[in-house]
Backbone as ProteinMPNN parsed JSONL, in Angstrom:
{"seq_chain_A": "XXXXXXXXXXXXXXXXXXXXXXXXXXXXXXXXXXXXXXXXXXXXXXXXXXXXXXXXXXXXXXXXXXXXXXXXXXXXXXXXXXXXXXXXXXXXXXXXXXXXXXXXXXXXXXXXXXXXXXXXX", "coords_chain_A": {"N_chain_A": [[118.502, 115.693, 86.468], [117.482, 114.618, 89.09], [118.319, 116.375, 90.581], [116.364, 118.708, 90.089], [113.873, 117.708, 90.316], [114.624, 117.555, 93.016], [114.686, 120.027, 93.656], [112.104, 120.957, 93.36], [110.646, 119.357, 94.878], [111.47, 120.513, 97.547], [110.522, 123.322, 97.01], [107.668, 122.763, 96.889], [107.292, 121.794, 99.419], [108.288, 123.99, 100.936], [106.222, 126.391, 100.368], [104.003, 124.642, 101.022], [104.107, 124.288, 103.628], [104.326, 126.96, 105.006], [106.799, 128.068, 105.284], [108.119, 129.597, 103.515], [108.715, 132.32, 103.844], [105.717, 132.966, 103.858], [102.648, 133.138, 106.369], [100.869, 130.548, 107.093], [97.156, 130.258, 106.149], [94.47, 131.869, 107.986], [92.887, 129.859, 110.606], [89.633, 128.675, 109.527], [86.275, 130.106, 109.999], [84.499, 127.983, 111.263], [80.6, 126.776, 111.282], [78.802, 125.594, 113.783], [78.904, 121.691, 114.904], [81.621, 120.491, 114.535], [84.023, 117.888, 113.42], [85.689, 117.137, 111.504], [86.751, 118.529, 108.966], [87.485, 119.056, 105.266], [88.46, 121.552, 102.972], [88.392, 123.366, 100.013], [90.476, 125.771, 98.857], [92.159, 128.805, 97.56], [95.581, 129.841, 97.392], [98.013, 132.003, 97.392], [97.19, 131.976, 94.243], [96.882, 129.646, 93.991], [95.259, 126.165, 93.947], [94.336, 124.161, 96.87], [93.531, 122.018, 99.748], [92.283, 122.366, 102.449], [92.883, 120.437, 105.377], [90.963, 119.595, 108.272], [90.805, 119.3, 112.137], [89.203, 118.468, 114.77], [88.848, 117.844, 118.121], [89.608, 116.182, 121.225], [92.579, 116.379, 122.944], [94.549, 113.145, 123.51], [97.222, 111.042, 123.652], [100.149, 112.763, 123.317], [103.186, 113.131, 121.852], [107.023, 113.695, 120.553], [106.639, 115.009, 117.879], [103.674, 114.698, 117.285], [99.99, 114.462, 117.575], [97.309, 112.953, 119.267], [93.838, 112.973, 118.464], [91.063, 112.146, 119.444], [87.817, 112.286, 118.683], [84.287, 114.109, 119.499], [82.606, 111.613, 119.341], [84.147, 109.663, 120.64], [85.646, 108.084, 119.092], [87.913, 106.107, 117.166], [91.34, 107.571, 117.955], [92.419, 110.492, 115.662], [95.427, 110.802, 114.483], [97.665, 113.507, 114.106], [100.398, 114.945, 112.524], [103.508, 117.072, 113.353], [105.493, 119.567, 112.63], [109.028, 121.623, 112.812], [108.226, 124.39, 112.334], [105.333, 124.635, 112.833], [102.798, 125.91, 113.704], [101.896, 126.748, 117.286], [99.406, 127.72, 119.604], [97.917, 128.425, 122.782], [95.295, 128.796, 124.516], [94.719, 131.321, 123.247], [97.545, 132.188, 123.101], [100.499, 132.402, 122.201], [102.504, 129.781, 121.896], [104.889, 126.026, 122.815], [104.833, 123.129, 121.263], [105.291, 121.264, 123.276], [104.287, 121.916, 125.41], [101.403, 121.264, 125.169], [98.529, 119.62, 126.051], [97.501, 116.212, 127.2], [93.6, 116.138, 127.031], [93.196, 118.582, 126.38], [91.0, 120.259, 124.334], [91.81, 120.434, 121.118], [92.478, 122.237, 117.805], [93.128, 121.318, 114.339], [94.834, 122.456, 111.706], [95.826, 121.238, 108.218], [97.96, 120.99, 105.434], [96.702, 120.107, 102.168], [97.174, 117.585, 103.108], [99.459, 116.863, 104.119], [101.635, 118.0, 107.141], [100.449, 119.197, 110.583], [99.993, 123.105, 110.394], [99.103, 124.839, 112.041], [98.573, 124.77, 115.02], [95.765, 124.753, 117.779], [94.695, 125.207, 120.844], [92.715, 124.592, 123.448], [91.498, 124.964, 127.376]], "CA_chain_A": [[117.083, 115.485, 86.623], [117.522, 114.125, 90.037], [118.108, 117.425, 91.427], [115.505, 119.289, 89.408], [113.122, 116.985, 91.373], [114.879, 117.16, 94.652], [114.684, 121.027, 93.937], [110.785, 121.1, 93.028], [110.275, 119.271, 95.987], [111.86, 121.603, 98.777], [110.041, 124.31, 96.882], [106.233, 122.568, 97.251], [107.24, 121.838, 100.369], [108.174, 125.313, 101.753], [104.8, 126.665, 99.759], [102.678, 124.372, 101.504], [104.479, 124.729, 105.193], [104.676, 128.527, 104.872], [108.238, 128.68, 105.382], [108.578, 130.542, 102.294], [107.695, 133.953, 103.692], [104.319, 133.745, 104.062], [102.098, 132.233, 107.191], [99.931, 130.209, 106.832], [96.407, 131.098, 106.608], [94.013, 131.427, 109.886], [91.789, 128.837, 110.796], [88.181, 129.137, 108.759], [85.623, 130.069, 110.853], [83.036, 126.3, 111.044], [79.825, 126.578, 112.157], [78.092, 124.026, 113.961], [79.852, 121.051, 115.697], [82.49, 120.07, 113.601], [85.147, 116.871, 114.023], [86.619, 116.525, 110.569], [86.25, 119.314, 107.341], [87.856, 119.447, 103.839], [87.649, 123.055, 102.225], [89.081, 124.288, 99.309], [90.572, 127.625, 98.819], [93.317, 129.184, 96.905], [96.214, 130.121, 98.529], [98.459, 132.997, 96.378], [96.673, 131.577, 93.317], [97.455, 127.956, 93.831], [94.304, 125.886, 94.619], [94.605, 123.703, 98.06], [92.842, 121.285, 100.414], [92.824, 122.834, 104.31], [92.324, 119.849, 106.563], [91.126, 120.43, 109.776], [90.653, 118.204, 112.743], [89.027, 119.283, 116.182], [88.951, 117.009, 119.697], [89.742, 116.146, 122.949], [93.983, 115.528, 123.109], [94.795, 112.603, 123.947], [98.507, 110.887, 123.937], [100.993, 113.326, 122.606], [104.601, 112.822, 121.399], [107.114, 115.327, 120.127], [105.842, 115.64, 116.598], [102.564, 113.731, 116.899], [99.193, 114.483, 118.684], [96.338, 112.011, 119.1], [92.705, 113.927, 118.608], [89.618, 111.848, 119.97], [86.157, 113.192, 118.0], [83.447, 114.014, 120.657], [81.841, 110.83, 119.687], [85.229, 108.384, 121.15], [86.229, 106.943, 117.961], [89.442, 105.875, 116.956], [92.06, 109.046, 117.644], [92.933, 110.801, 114.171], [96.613, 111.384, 114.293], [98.36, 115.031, 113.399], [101.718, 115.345, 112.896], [103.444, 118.52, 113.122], [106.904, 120.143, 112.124], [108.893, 122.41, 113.664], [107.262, 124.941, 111.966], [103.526, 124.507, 113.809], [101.834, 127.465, 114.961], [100.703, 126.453, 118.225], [98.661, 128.382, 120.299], [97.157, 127.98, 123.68], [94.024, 130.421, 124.925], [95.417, 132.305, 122.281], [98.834, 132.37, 123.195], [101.418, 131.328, 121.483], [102.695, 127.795, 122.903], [105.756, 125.486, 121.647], [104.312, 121.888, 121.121], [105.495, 120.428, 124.686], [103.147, 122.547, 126.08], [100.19, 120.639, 124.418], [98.399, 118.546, 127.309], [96.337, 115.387, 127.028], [92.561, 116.624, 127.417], [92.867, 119.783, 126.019], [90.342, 120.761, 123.16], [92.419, 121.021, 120.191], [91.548, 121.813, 116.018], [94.418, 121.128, 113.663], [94.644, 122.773, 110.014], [96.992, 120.837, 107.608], [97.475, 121.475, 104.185], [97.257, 119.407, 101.519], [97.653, 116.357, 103.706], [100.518, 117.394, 105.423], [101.37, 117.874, 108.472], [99.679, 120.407, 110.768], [100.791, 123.992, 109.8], [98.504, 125.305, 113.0], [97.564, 123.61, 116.446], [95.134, 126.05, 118.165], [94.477, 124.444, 122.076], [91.807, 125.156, 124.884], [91.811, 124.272, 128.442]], "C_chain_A": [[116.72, 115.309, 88.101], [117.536, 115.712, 91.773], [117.404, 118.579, 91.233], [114.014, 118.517, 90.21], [113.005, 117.428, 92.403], [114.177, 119.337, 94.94], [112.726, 121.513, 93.716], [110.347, 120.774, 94.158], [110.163, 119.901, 97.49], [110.937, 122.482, 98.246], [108.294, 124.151, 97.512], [106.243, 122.371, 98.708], [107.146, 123.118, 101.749], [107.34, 126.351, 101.497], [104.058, 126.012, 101.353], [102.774, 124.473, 103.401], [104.178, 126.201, 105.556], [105.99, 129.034, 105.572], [108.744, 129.612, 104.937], [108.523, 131.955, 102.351], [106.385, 133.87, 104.299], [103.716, 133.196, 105.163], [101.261, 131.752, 106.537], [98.236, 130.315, 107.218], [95.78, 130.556, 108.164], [93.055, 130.716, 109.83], [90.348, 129.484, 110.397], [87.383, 128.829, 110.205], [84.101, 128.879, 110.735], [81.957, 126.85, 111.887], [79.629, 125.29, 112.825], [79.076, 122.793, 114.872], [80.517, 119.912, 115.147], [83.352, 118.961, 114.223], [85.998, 116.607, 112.892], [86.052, 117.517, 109.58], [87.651, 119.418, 106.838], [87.932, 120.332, 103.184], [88.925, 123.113, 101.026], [89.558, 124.981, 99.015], [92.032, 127.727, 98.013], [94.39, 129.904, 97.629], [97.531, 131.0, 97.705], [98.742, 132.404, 94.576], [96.901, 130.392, 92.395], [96.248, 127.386, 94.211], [95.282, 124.769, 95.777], [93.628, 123.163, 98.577], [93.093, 121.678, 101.84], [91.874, 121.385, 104.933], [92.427, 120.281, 107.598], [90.33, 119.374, 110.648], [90.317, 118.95, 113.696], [88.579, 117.997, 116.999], [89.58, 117.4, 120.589], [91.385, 115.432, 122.576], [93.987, 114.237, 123.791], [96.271, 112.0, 123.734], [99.186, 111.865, 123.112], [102.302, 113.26, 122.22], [105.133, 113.99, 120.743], [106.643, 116.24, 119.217], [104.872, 115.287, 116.453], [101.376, 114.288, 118.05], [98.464, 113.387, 118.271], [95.005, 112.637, 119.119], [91.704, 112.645, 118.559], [88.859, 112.9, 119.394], [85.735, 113.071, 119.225], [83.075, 112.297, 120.43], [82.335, 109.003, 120.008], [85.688, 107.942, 120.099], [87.235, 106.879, 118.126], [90.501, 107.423, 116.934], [92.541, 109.382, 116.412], [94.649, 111.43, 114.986], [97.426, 112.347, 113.69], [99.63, 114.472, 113.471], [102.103, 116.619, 112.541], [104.95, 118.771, 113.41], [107.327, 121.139, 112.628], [108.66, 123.975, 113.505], [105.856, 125.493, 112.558], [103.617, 125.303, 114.179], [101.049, 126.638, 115.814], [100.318, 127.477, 119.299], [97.372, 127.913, 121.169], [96.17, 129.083, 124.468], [94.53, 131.288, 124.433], [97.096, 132.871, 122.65], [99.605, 131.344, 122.79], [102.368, 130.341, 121.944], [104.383, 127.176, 122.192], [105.062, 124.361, 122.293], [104.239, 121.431, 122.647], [104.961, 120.818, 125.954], [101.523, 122.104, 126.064], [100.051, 119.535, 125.691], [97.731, 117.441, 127.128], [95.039, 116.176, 128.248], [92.274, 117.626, 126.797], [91.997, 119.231, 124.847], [91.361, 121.272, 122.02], [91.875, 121.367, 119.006], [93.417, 122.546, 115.778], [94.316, 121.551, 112.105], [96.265, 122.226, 109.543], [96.473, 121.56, 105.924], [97.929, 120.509, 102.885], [97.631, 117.706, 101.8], [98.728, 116.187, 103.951], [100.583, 117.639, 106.528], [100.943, 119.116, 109.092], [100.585, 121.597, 110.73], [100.537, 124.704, 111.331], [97.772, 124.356, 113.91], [97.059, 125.144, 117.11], [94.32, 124.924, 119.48], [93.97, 125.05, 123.193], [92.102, 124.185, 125.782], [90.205, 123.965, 128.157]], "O_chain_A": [[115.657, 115.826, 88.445], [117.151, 115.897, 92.927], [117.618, 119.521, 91.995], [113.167, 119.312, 90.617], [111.949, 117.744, 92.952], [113.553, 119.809, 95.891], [112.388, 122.635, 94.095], [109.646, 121.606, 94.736], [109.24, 119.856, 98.304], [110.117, 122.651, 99.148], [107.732, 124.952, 98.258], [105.244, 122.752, 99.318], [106.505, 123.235, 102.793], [107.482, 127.338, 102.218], [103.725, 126.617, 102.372], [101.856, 124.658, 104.199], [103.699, 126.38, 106.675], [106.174, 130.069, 106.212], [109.547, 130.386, 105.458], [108.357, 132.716, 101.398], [106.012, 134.653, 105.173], [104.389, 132.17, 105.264], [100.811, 132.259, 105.509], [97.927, 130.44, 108.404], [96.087, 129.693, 108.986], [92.243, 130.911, 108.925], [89.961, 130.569, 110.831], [87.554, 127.981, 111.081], [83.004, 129.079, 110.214], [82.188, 127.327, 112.998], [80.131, 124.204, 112.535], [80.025, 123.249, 115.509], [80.178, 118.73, 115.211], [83.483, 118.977, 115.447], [87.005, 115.926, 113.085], [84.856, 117.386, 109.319], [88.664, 119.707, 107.475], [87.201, 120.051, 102.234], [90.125, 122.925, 101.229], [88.672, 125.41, 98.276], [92.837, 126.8, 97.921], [94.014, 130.627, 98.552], [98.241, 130.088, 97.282], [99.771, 132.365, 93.901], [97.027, 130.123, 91.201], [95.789, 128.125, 95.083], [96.491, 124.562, 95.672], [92.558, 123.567, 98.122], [94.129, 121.293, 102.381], [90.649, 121.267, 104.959], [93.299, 121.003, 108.08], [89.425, 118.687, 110.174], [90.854, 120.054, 113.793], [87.925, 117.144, 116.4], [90.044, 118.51, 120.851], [91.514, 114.311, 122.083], [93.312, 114.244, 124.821], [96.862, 113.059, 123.522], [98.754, 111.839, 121.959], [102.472, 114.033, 123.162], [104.483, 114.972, 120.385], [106.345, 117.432, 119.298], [104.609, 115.365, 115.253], [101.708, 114.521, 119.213], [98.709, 112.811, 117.211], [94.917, 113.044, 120.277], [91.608, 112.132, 117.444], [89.089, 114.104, 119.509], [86.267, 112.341, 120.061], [83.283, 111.625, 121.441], [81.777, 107.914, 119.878], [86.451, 107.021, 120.391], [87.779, 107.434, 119.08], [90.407, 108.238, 116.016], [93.213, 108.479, 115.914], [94.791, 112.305, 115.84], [97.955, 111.994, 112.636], [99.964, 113.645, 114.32], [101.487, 117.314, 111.734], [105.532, 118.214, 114.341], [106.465, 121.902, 113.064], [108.881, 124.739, 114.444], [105.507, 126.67, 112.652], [104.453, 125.645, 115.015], [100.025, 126.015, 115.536], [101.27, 128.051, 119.829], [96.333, 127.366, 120.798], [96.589, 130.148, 124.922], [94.894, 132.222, 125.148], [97.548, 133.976, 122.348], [99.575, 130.116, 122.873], [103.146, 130.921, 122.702], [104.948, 127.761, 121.267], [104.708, 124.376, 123.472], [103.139, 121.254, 123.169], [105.067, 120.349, 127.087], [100.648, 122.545, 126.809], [100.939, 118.846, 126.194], [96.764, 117.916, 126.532], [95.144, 116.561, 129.413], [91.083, 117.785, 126.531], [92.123, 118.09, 124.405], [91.701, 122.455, 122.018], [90.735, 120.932, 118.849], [94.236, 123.321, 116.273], [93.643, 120.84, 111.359], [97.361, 122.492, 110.036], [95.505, 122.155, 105.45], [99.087, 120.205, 102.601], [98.146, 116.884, 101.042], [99.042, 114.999, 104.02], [99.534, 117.538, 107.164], [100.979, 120.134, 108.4], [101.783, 121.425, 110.956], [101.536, 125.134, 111.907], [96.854, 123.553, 113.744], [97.623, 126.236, 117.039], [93.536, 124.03, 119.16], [94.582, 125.887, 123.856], [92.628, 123.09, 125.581], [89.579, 123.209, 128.901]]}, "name": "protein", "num_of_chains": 1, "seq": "XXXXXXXXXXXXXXXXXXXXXXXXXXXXXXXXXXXXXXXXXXXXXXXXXXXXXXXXXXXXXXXXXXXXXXXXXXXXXXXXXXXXXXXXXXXXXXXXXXXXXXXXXXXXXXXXXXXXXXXXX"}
């Protein structure tokens, strides 16, 4: 039973990372001036929750960013696997490249950790 579990688990896990093959999808296009959305969507005919986070970087660590909203609050915390699509002015980045200040937006999935960091100067 124990490994009927353990084995269900690796599987949702490499689903919702997109390890499995597939990427994960591309950041929904928000209008307006977004700091925190929820969306729905189906994802090869699984439903799903895309969080998505956008700010100003602030402290970063290896697996961890800190995202400041425009309006200072408390930083929302990403974490991110080594997995993460990151990408900087559209080029593709590895994490330790991520600066405090930059403009980031973070899509997780599921409440996981981010699948995609996408980072302006």
């Amino acid at each position: 039973m124990r490994s009927l579990v353990a084995m269900f688990a690796v599987s949702l896990l490499l689903v919702v990372t997109g390890v499995a093959g597939a990427a994960p999808p591309a950041f929904p296009n928000l209008p307006g001036d977004w700091t925190h959305a929820e969306i729905n969507v189906t994802i090869k005919g699984t439903p799903h929750t895309l969080v998505l986070d956008r700010g100003r970087l602030g402290v970063t660590g290896p697996r961890r960013l800190a995202i400041r909203e425009q309006a200072g609050t408390v930083p929302t915390v990403v974490f991110m696997t080594n997995t993460t699509i990151v990408t900087i002015n559209g080029l593709r980045a590895k994490p330790r490249q991520l600066a405090r200040g930059m403009t980031v937006e973070t899509m997780g999935i599921d409440g996981g950790p981010a699948v995609r960091v996408r980072a302006t100067f």
